[in-house]
Amino acid sequence: MTLYLIDHVACDSEASDFQQRLSFAHEHKIRPLCDCNEERPKQPMVIAHYTRQGTTRFIIRRLPDAGRDHAAACPHFQGSAGLSAMEAFENGAIKRNDATGHSTLRLEFPLVQAERRKFEVQDGPRLDPAAPRPKLHRVKATGLLHYLWAQSELTRMSGPMQGHRNWAVVRGRLLATFAKLATARHALSSLAFIPQIFTVEDKARLESLWRMRINDAQTKKQAVLLIGEVKSVDGHAVTIKHLPFVTLRCGEEGRASLARDWHEVQQRRDAAPASRTIALVVLFVSSSGAVLIRDIALMTTTQHWIPFDTMPDYELLTRFDAERRDYDRILSFGTSGALASAMLIDTGDLGTACVIHHSAPTPAQTALREGLQATSQPLWLWNRDEAMPQLPRRGRRKGVMPSQAV
């Protein structure tokens, strides 16, 4: 949980009346204060809101560029530049509205079947057709999957949460995040399909939901953004665990995406049998009703749904779990920008950045280490040519406790 001061009253983010308190504060223009960091003053926050299925939900967001002023265990924390690839990933491809908590994305893949490469056009002066046009950064399928995971706080884990996060929890968090994302023309929640947990008794209803979603996509010639756990891949066919009655087949464009990622995923699955494989699948429905994969992004996670890219990352996350530590996994977002593997958030207000390297660190890793040392950011290094050293000790924190929410 996180503690806030609202109108001089301490409020627990997990309390049953928290939404009512946020509604009151929003109506009376009262800024909540985050009381997470004992080394810094209380941080003023912004109350955002969104409406889903007729219900308005209020959320607390940090002020721009204030992430570093929060404690590492606080959900509003954002580490030093270089720890995460978030800045390089966003880079004009994502625009956030801090007043509402919503974000607008430029996607690399189309969402309308009749507009294969027709992306959103921003209002502004017309450019000379002969002049060179600036390259616009766009979010690829892998980047979108990582972004959804990070915004849903599915990169975080603590000892008390182990064993309590299941597909229903993951699904609920992802749907809540989808409700806050859009492109210039489409609300992503209207395109998303995340299957419910499958049971034989509920098969008819789940099949009906799937058919309704596919028929709607076919009528509107829109994409379906499907997220699910991969059960198997057979050639160009993909089966999703909670959609066992559907076999997804790759179109010509989707085959390249699947071939590119599946070989590495298989190696990680073989080395870590308890791991899971998550897919974000961009589907289109042809005029004949055939459902074809246009693009697919695959992501391997631990049994606790924490993503990892390499086996050293997996070994580190396994060590965290064995010692029941509180941590936040740092994602690459499909870029090469992330230099730290994770952040231990139970070692004090600043946390501890965990970096894995070989005996000869890359220039970027050396620069990261020097930069973090200059900012007093605690750093834990693991030379992969040596045994993993002891993890840093737990520290005392203020205003933030390990969340019991899953």
Tab-separated table of C-alpha atoms in Angstrom:
chain	number	residue	atom	x	y	z
A	1	MET	CA	0.000	0.000	0.000
A	2	THR	CA	0.960	3.685	-0.326
A	3	LEU	CA	0.130	6.392	2.202
A	4	TYR	CA	-1.106	9.821	1.102
A	5	LEU	CA	-2.122	12.951	2.972
A	6	ILE	CA	-5.429	14.305	1.687
A	7	ASP	CA	-6.588	17.496	3.393
A	8	HIS	CA	-4.173	16.737	6.274
A	9	VAL	CA	-5.634	13.233	6.784
A	10	ALA	CA	-3.497	10.097	6.225
A	11	CYS	CA	-5.143	7.830	3.659
A	12	ASP	CA	-4.266	4.251	2.735
A	13	SER	CA	-4.443	3.509	-1.002
A	14	GLU	CA	-5.853	0.047	-0.190
A	15	ALA	CA	-8.651	1.375	2.044
A	16	SER	CA	-12.259	0.720	0.995
A	17	ASP	CA	-13.131	4.445	1.080
A	18	PHE	CA	-10.087	5.594	-0.911
A	19	GLN	CA	-12.090	6.284	-4.086
A	20	GLN	CA	-14.529	8.468	-2.129
A	21	ARG	CA	-11.635	10.425	-0.644
A	22	LEU	CA	-10.116	10.963	-4.089
A	23	SER	CA	-13.489	12.061	-5.481
A	24	PHE	CA	-13.829	14.642	-2.689
A	25	ALA	CA	-10.282	15.907	-3.218
A	26	HIS	CA	-10.799	16.148	-6.991
A	27	GLU	CA	-14.058	18.090	-6.591
A	28	HIS	CA	-12.491	20.551	-4.122
A	29	LYS	CA	-9.171	20.826	-5.995
A	30	ILE	CA	-7.140	19.423	-3.080
A	31	ARG	CA	-3.711	18.048	-4.005
A	32	PRO	CA	-2.822	14.764	-2.267
A	33	LEU	CA	0.672	14.541	-0.822
A	34	CYS	CA	2.711	11.353	-1.152
A	35	ASP	CA	4.485	10.553	2.119
A	36	CYS	CA	6.831	7.860	0.829
A	37	ASN	CA	10.319	9.347	1.165
A	38	GLU	CA	11.693	10.306	4.566
A	39	GLU	CA	14.687	12.054	2.987
A	40	ARG	CA	12.581	14.464	0.913
A	41	PRO	CA	9.508	16.672	1.504
A	42	LYS	CA	6.055	15.256	0.883
A	43	GLN	CA	5.427	15.179	-2.863
A	44	PRO	CA	2.347	16.941	-4.335
A	45	MET	CA	0.338	14.696	-6.670
A	46	VAL	CA	-2.289	14.971	-9.398
A	47	ILE	CA	-5.697	13.248	-9.323
A	48	ALA	CA	-6.659	11.809	-12.699
A	49	HIS	CA	-9.855	9.997	-13.600
A	50	TYR	CA	-11.358	7.828	-16.317
A	51	THR	CA	-14.781	6.328	-16.935
A	52	ARG	CA	-15.276	2.675	-17.812
A	53	GLN	CA	-18.665	1.074	-18.311
A	54	GLY	CA	-20.334	4.092	-16.726
A	55	THR	CA	-18.186	4.039	-13.578
A	56	THR	CA	-15.685	6.819	-12.861
A	57	ARG	CA	-12.416	5.773	-11.264
A	58	PHE	CA	-9.907	8.168	-9.729
A	59	ILE	CA	-6.166	7.548	-9.733
A	60	ILE	CA	-3.183	9.416	-8.318
A	61	ARG	CA	-0.320	10.338	-10.633
A	62	ARG	CA	2.965	12.066	-9.955
A	63	LEU	CA	3.860	15.466	-11.342
A	64	PRO	CA	6.037	15.522	-14.505
A	65	ASP	CA	9.750	14.896	-13.872
A	66	ALA	CA	9.125	14.158	-10.167
A	67	GLY	CA	9.667	10.392	-10.281
A	68	ARG	CA	13.127	10.587	-8.777
A	69	ASP	CA	11.768	12.379	-5.666
A	70	HIS	CA	9.714	9.347	-4.621
A	71	ALA	CA	10.975	6.312	-2.707
A	72	ALA	CA	11.982	3.309	-4.783
A	73	ALA	CA	9.162	1.220	-3.294
A	74	CYS	CA	6.595	3.864	-4.227
A	75	PRO	CA	4.576	3.129	-7.395
A	76	HIS	CA	5.304	6.710	-8.537
A	77	PHE	CA	9.078	6.211	-8.470
A	78	GLN	CA	11.081	6.569	-11.671
A	79	GLY	CA	14.790	5.838	-11.517
A	80	SER	CA	17.777	7.685	-12.892
A	81	ALA	CA	18.159	8.109	-16.640
A	82	GLY	CA	19.855	5.051	-18.070
A	83	LEU	CA	18.319	2.550	-15.660
A	84	SER	CA	15.221	2.159	-17.794
A	85	ALA	CA	14.652	2.383	-21.520
A	86	MET	CA	11.416	4.317	-20.945
A	87	GLU	CA	12.767	7.695	-22.083
A	88	ALA	CA	14.246	6.284	-25.282
A	89	PHE	CA	11.095	4.260	-25.837
A	90	GLU	CA	8.641	7.163	-25.481
A	91	ASN	CA	10.701	9.687	-27.502
A	92	GLY	CA	7.690	11.379	-29.089
A	93	ALA	CA	5.804	8.134	-29.667
A	94	ILE	CA	3.752	8.528	-26.476
A	95	LYS	CA	2.057	11.677	-25.192
A	96	ARG	CA	0.703	11.673	-21.666
A	97	ASN	CA	-2.097	13.798	-20.292
A	98	ASP	CA	-1.257	14.227	-16.615
A	99	ALA	CA	-4.672	15.753	-15.923
A	100	THR	CA	-6.551	12.622	-16.993
A	101	GLY	CA	-3.911	9.907	-16.709
A	102	HIS	CA	-4.479	8.917	-20.338
A	103	SER	CA	-1.805	8.443	-23.011
A	104	THR	CA	-1.877	8.735	-26.796
A	105	LEU	CA	0.406	6.398	-28.727
A	106	ARG	CA	1.780	6.307	-32.254
A	107	LEU	CA	1.781	2.652	-33.259
A	108	GLU	CA	4.085	1.056	-35.802
A	109	PHE	CA	1.360	-1.324	-36.987
A	110	PRO	CA	-2.038	-0.362	-38.477
A	111	LEU	CA	-5.316	-0.797	-36.637
A	112	VAL	CA	-7.595	-0.571	-39.661
A	113	GLN	CA	-7.428	-3.213	-42.364
A	114	ALA	CA	-8.074	-0.824	-45.245
A	115	GLU	CA	-5.268	1.479	-44.093
A	116	ARG	CA	-2.227	-0.738	-44.079
A	117	ARG	CA	0.288	2.087	-43.652
A	118	LYS	CA	-1.960	5.078	-43.114
A	119	PHE	CA	-1.038	6.384	-39.679
A	120	GLU	CA	-2.449	9.272	-37.680
A	121	VAL	CA	-1.772	12.701	-39.172
A	122	GLN	CA	-1.155	15.540	-36.751
A	123	ASP	CA	-2.635	18.980	-37.388
A	124	GLY	CA	-0.077	21.548	-38.507
A	125	PRO	CA	1.439	23.295	-41.503
A	126	ARG	CA	1.766	21.285	-44.691
A	127	LEU	CA	5.305	20.154	-45.494
A	128	ASP	CA	7.024	20.626	-48.796
A	129	PRO	CA	6.705	17.219	-50.543
A	130	ALA	CA	10.281	17.563	-51.782
A	131	ALA	CA	11.710	18.336	-48.334
A	132	PRO	CA	13.050	15.465	-46.181
A	133	ARG	CA	10.527	14.465	-43.545
A	134	PRO	CA	11.527	13.874	-39.917
A	135	LYS	CA	11.468	10.268	-38.778
A	136	LEU	CA	8.541	9.701	-36.420
A	137	HIS	CA	9.106	7.217	-33.633
A	138	ARG	CA	6.393	4.614	-33.273
A	139	VAL	CA	5.556	1.910	-30.765
A	140	LYS	CA	6.075	-1.629	-32.031
A	141	ALA	CA	4.109	-4.627	-30.772
A	142	THR	CA	6.873	-5.619	-28.333
A	143	GLY	CA	7.062	-2.077	-26.992
A	144	LEU	CA	3.296	-1.972	-26.499
A	145	LEU	CA	3.321	-5.283	-24.605
A	146	HIS	CA	6.120	-4.091	-22.304
A	147	TYR	CA	4.390	-0.724	-21.821
A	148	LEU	CA	1.121	-2.407	-20.848
A	149	TRP	CA	2.970	-4.632	-18.382
A	150	ALA	CA	4.845	-1.726	-16.789
A	151	GLN	CA	1.809	0.573	-16.589
A	152	SER	CA	-0.171	-2.256	-14.980
A	153	GLU	CA	2.586	-2.644	-12.332
A	154	LEU	CA	3.010	-6.271	-13.342
A	155	THR	CA	6.781	-5.793	-13.211
A	156	ARG	CA	6.654	-5.560	-9.403
A	157	MET	CA	6.765	-8.414	-6.927
A	158	SER	CA	7.148	-8.810	-3.175
A	159	GLY	CA	7.322	-11.749	-0.806
A	160	PRO	CA	3.677	-11.559	0.383
A	161	MET	CA	2.446	-11.373	-3.232
A	162	GLN	CA	4.083	-14.624	-4.327
A	163	GLY	CA	1.543	-17.235	-5.381
A	164	HIS	CA	-1.397	-14.802	-5.337
A	165	ARG	CA	-1.159	-13.395	-8.875
A	166	ASN	CA	-3.145	-15.403	-11.396
A	167	TRP	CA	-4.493	-14.797	-14.904
A	168	ALA	CA	-7.654	-13.135	-13.569
A	169	VAL	CA	-5.530	-10.555	-11.734
A	170	VAL	CA	-3.274	-10.009	-14.749
A	171	ARG	CA	-6.287	-9.643	-17.035
A	172	GLY	CA	-7.984	-7.121	-14.749
A	173	ARG	CA	-4.910	-4.931	-14.532
A	174	LEU	CA	-4.302	-4.998	-18.282
A	175	LEU	CA	-7.907	-4.064	-19.049
A	176	ALA	CA	-7.664	-1.114	-16.644
A	177	THR	CA	-4.512	0.057	-18.423
A	178	PHE	CA	-6.057	-0.379	-21.874
A	179	ALA	CA	-8.869	1.961	-20.758
A	180	LYS	CA	-6.301	4.776	-20.493
A	181	LEU	CA	-4.581	4.260	-23.860
A	182	ALA	CA	-5.549	5.468	-27.325
A	183	THR	CA	-4.187	6.459	-30.692
A	184	ALA	CA	-5.312	9.629	-32.456
A	185	ARG	CA	-8.272	7.690	-33.898
A	186	HIS	CA	-8.921	4.661	-31.719
A	187	ALA	CA	-9.456	3.874	-28.052
A	188	LEU	CA	-7.323	0.779	-27.561
A	189	SER	CA	-9.833	-0.651	-25.092
A	190	SER	CA	-12.326	-0.987	-27.965
A	191	LEU	CA	-9.845	-3.195	-29.846
A	192	ALA	CA	-8.513	-5.260	-26.944
A	193	PHE	CA	-9.516	-8.844	-26.262
A	194	ILE	CA	-8.075	-10.596	-23.201
A	195	PRO	CA	-9.687	-13.995	-22.662
A	196	GLN	CA	-11.150	-14.953	-19.317
A	197	ILE	CA	-10.006	-18.072	-17.499
A	198	PHE	CA	-11.313	-21.040	-19.488
A	199	THR	CA	-13.464	-23.720	-17.905
A	200	VAL	CA	-15.318	-26.510	-19.692
A	201	GLU	CA	-18.562	-25.495	-17.979
A	202	ASP	CA	-18.214	-21.941	-19.310
A	203	LYS	CA	-17.070	-22.892	-22.812
A	204	ALA	CA	-20.246	-21.883	-24.650
A	205	ARG	CA	-20.290	-18.397	-23.140
A	206	LEU	CA	-16.566	-17.831	-23.811
A	207	GLU	CA	-16.979	-18.997	-27.418
A	208	SER	CA	-19.858	-16.556	-27.813
A	209	LEU	CA	-17.734	-13.655	-26.524
A	210	TRP	CA	-14.994	-14.552	-28.985
A	211	ARG	CA	-17.386	-14.743	-31.932
A	212	MET	CA	-18.929	-11.389	-31.029
A	213	ARG	CA	-15.492	-9.764	-30.908
A	214	ILE	CA	-14.416	-11.275	-34.229
A	215	ASN	CA	-17.690	-10.344	-35.961
A	216	ASP	CA	-17.360	-6.760	-34.744
A	217	ALA	CA	-13.772	-6.555	-36.013
A	218	GLN	CA	-14.801	-7.971	-39.387
A	219	THR	CA	-17.668	-5.495	-39.752
A	220	LYS	CA	-15.532	-2.474	-38.843
A	221	LYS	CA	-12.393	-3.814	-40.571
A	222	GLN	CA	-10.468	-3.125	-37.386
A	223	ALA	CA	-7.691	-5.017	-35.671
A	224	VAL	CA	-8.100	-7.149	-32.576
A	225	LEU	CA	-5.366	-6.693	-29.952
A	226	LEU	CA	-5.294	-10.084	-28.263
A	227	ILE	CA	-3.188	-10.724	-25.158
A	228	GLY	CA	-2.920	-14.227	-23.788
A	229	GLU	CA	-0.621	-16.940	-22.480
A	230	VAL	CA	0.778	-19.107	-25.275
A	231	LYS	CA	-0.046	-22.800	-24.956
A	232	SER	CA	1.751	-24.004	-28.079
A	233	VAL	CA	3.148	-23.008	-31.456
A	234	ASP	CA	3.006	-25.417	-34.364
A	235	GLY	CA	4.584	-24.032	-37.501
A	236	HIS	CA	2.579	-20.894	-38.308
A	237	ALA	CA	-0.263	-21.721	-35.893
A	238	VAL	CA	-0.563	-20.401	-32.339
A	239	THR	CA	-2.825	-21.686	-29.563
A	240	ILE	CA	-3.633	-19.471	-26.580
A	241	LYS	CA	-4.130	-21.189	-23.219
A	242	HIS	CA	-7.526	-19.666	-22.391
A	243	LEU	CA	-8.751	-19.882	-26.012
A	244	PRO	CA	-8.306	-23.642	-26.612
A	245	PHE	CA	-11.181	-23.687	-29.119
A	246	VAL	CA	-9.319	-21.252	-31.450
A	247	THR	CA	-6.226	-21.853	-33.571
A	248	LEU	CA	-4.640	-18.593	-34.714
A	249	ARG	CA	-2.814	-18.758	-38.028
A	250	CYS	CA	-0.233	-16.329	-39.326
A	251	GLY	CA	-0.819	-14.248	-42.395
A	252	GLU	CA	2.120	-13.551	-44.656
A	253	GLU	CA	3.232	-10.565	-42.553
A	254	GLY	CA	2.814	-12.346	-39.219
A	255	ARG	CA	5.087	-15.261	-40.138
A	256	ALA	CA	8.212	-13.108	-39.974
A	257	SER	CA	7.340	-11.853	-36.473
A	258	LEU	CA	6.680	-15.360	-35.172
A	259	ALA	CA	9.805	-16.875	-36.736
A	260	ARG	CA	11.945	-14.057	-35.353
A	261	ASP	CA	10.903	-14.518	-31.726
A	262	TRP	CA	9.809	-18.117	-31.224
A	263	HIS	CA	13.254	-19.761	-31.431
A	264	GLU	CA	14.626	-17.683	-28.531
A	265	VAL	CA	11.416	-18.150	-26.549
A	266	GLN	CA	11.675	-21.919	-26.927
A	267	GLN	CA	15.208	-21.872	-25.517
A	268	ARG	CA	14.049	-19.910	-22.481
A	269	ARG	CA	11.053	-22.221	-21.986
A	270	ASP	CA	13.320	-25.281	-22.080
A	271	ALA	CA	15.785	-23.732	-19.595
A	272	ALA	CA	13.039	-22.491	-17.259
A	273	PRO	CA	10.171	-25.046	-17.309
A	274	ALA	CA	8.081	-23.022	-14.840
A	275	SER	CA	8.159	-19.960	-17.086
A	276	ARG	CA	5.235	-18.607	-19.079
A	277	THR	CA	5.055	-17.129	-22.576
A	278	ILE	CA	2.824	-14.114	-23.123
A	279	ALA	CA	1.765	-12.965	-26.587
A	280	LEU	CA	0.359	-9.709	-27.887
A	281	VAL	CA	-1.251	-10.642	-31.201
A	282	VAL	CA	-2.469	-8.149	-33.803
A	283	LEU	CA	-5.303	-9.909	-35.651
A	284	PHE	CA	-7.355	-9.022	-38.710
A	285	VAL	CA	-10.452	-10.811	-39.994
A	286	SER	CA	-10.730	-11.320	-43.746
A	287	SER	CA	-13.961	-10.864	-45.705
A	288	SER	CA	-14.368	-14.660	-45.643
A	289	GLY	CA	-14.110	-14.702	-41.846
A	290	ALA	CA	-10.561	-16.079	-41.580
A	291	VAL	CA	-8.708	-14.754	-38.519
A	292	LEU	CA	-5.073	-14.042	-39.416
A	293	ILE	CA	-2.123	-12.870	-37.349
A	294	ARG	CA	-0.727	-9.651	-38.788
A	295	ASP	CA	1.908	-9.138	-36.052
A	296	ILE	CA	2.868	-10.899	-32.838
A	297	ALA	CA	5.146	-10.058	-29.900
A	298	LEU	CA	6.270	-12.759	-27.464
A	299	MET	CA	7.480	-12.217	-23.903
A	300	THR	CA	8.747	-14.799	-21.404
A	301	THR	CA	7.854	-14.394	-17.724
A	302	THR	CA	8.587	-16.175	-14.482
A	303	GLN	CA	5.870	-18.169	-12.740
A	304	HIS	CA	4.980	-14.873	-10.987
A	305	TRP	CA	4.402	-13.133	-14.361
A	306	ILE	CA	7.617	-11.063	-14.175
A	307	PRO	CA	9.191	-10.685	-17.663
A	308	PHE	CA	12.785	-11.700	-18.404
A	309	ASP	CA	14.888	-11.594	-21.581
A	310	THR	CA	17.943	-13.665	-20.668
A	311	MET	CA	18.780	-16.537	-18.362
A	312	PRO	CA	20.982	-14.324	-16.136
A	313	ASP	CA	17.920	-12.116	-15.623
A	314	TYR	CA	15.925	-15.237	-14.739
A	315	GLU	CA	18.581	-16.377	-12.229
A	316	LEU	CA	18.480	-12.967	-10.546
A	317	LEU	CA	14.677	-12.885	-10.362
A	318	THR	CA	14.656	-16.443	-8.991
A	319	ARG	CA	17.104	-15.350	-6.287
A	320	PHE	CA	14.850	-12.405	-5.405
A	321	ASP	CA	11.866	-14.732	-5.089
A	322	ALA	CA	13.774	-17.298	-3.022
A	323	GLU	CA	14.696	-14.569	-0.516
A	324	ARG	CA	11.184	-13.044	-0.748
A	325	ARG	CA	12.503	-9.638	-1.735
A	326	ASP	CA	10.563	-6.635	-3.027
A	327	TYR	CA	11.682	-5.611	-6.507
A	328	ASP	CA	10.733	-3.977	-9.787
A	329	ARG	CA	11.880	-5.530	-13.057
A	330	ILE	CA	13.279	-3.025	-15.575
A	331	LEU	CA	12.088	-3.690	-19.130
A	332	SER	CA	13.717	-2.938	-22.482
A	333	PHE	CA	10.485	-1.925	-24.293
A	334	GLY	CA	11.972	-3.491	-27.406
A	335	THR	CA	14.950	-1.095	-27.388
A	336	SER	CA	18.575	-1.460	-26.324
A	337	GLY	CA	18.264	1.313	-23.742
A	338	ALA	CA	17.867	-0.581	-20.451
A	339	LEU	CA	21.207	-1.184	-18.742
A	340	ALA	CA	19.979	-2.308	-15.329
A	341	SER	CA	18.158	-5.602	-14.849
A	342	ALA	CA	16.002	-4.723	-11.845
A	343	MET	CA	15.572	-2.401	-8.897
A	344	LEU	CA	15.496	-3.802	-5.373
A	345	ILE	CA	12.932	-1.585	-3.657
A	346	ASP	CA	13.261	-2.903	-0.102
A	347	THR	CA	16.753	-1.527	0.639
A	348	GLY	CA	15.750	2.048	1.510
A	349	ASP	CA	14.147	5.054	-0.125
A	350	LEU	CA	16.596	5.126	-3.047
A	351	GLY	CA	16.421	1.410	-3.744
A	352	THR	CA	19.324	-0.492	-5.281
A	353	ALA	CA	19.895	-0.759	-9.026
A	354	CYS	CA	20.965	-4.286	-10.001
A	355	VAL	CA	23.272	-4.549	-13.030
A	356	ILE	CA	24.523	-7.763	-14.641
A	357	HIS	CA	27.722	-7.581	-16.688
A	358	HIS	CA	30.691	-9.635	-17.799
A	359	SER	CA	34.297	-9.107	-16.691
A	360	ALA	CA	34.698	-6.429	-19.367
A	361	PRO	CA	31.688	-4.088	-18.980
A	362	THR	CA	30.465	-2.305	-22.082
A	363	PRO	CA	31.184	1.447	-22.353
A	364	ALA	CA	27.483	2.112	-21.695
A	365	GLN	CA	27.569	0.024	-18.488
A	366	THR	CA	30.711	1.817	-17.326
A	367	ALA	CA	29.073	5.184	-17.974
A	368	LEU	CA	25.960	4.041	-16.096
A	369	ARG	CA	27.995	2.976	-13.063
A	370	GLU	CA	29.891	6.274	-12.966
A	371	GLY	CA	26.683	8.258	-13.397
A	372	LEU	CA	24.891	6.414	-10.608
A	373	GLN	CA	27.843	6.789	-8.274
A	374	ALA	CA	27.762	10.534	-8.912
A	375	THR	CA	24.096	10.693	-7.865
A	376	SER	CA	24.559	8.472	-4.787
A	377	GLN	CA	22.271	5.816	-6.277
A	378	PRO	CA	23.058	2.479	-4.551
A	379	LEU	CA	24.329	-0.047	-7.077
A	380	TRP	CA	24.694	-3.833	-6.966
A	381	LEU	CA	26.897	-5.431	-9.627
A	382	TRP	CA	27.040	-9.061	-10.667
A	383	ASN	CA	29.969	-10.104	-12.821
A	384	ARG	CA	28.602	-13.064	-14.781
A	385	ASP	CA	32.056	-14.662	-14.844
A	386	GLU	CA	31.838	-15.016	-11.059
A	387	ALA	CA	29.349	-16.376	-8.551
A	388	MET	CA	26.376	-14.147	-7.757
A	389	PRO	CA	27.261	-11.978	-4.745
A	390	GLN	CA	25.064	-11.542	-1.690
A	391	LEU	CA	22.082	-9.261	-2.210
A	392	PRO	CA	21.985	-5.928	-0.334
A	393	ARG	CA	20.292	-5.979	3.042
A	394	ARG	CA	16.762	-4.767	3.504
A	395	GLY	CA	16.419	-1.196	4.705
A	396	ARG	CA	13.852	0.950	6.455
A	397	ARG	CA	11.223	2.757	4.426
A	398	LYS	CA	8.582	5.373	5.201
A	399	GLY	CA	5.034	5.669	3.910
A	400	VAL	CA	5.204	2.605	1.676
A	401	MET	CA	4.576	-0.987	2.688
A	402	PRO	CA	4.762	-4.168	0.623
A	403	SER	CA	1.428	-4.298	-1.196
A	404	GLN	CA	-0.934	-7.110	-0.377
A	405	ALA	CA	-2.649	-6.490	-3.705
A	406	VAL	CA	-1.754	-8.924	-6.431
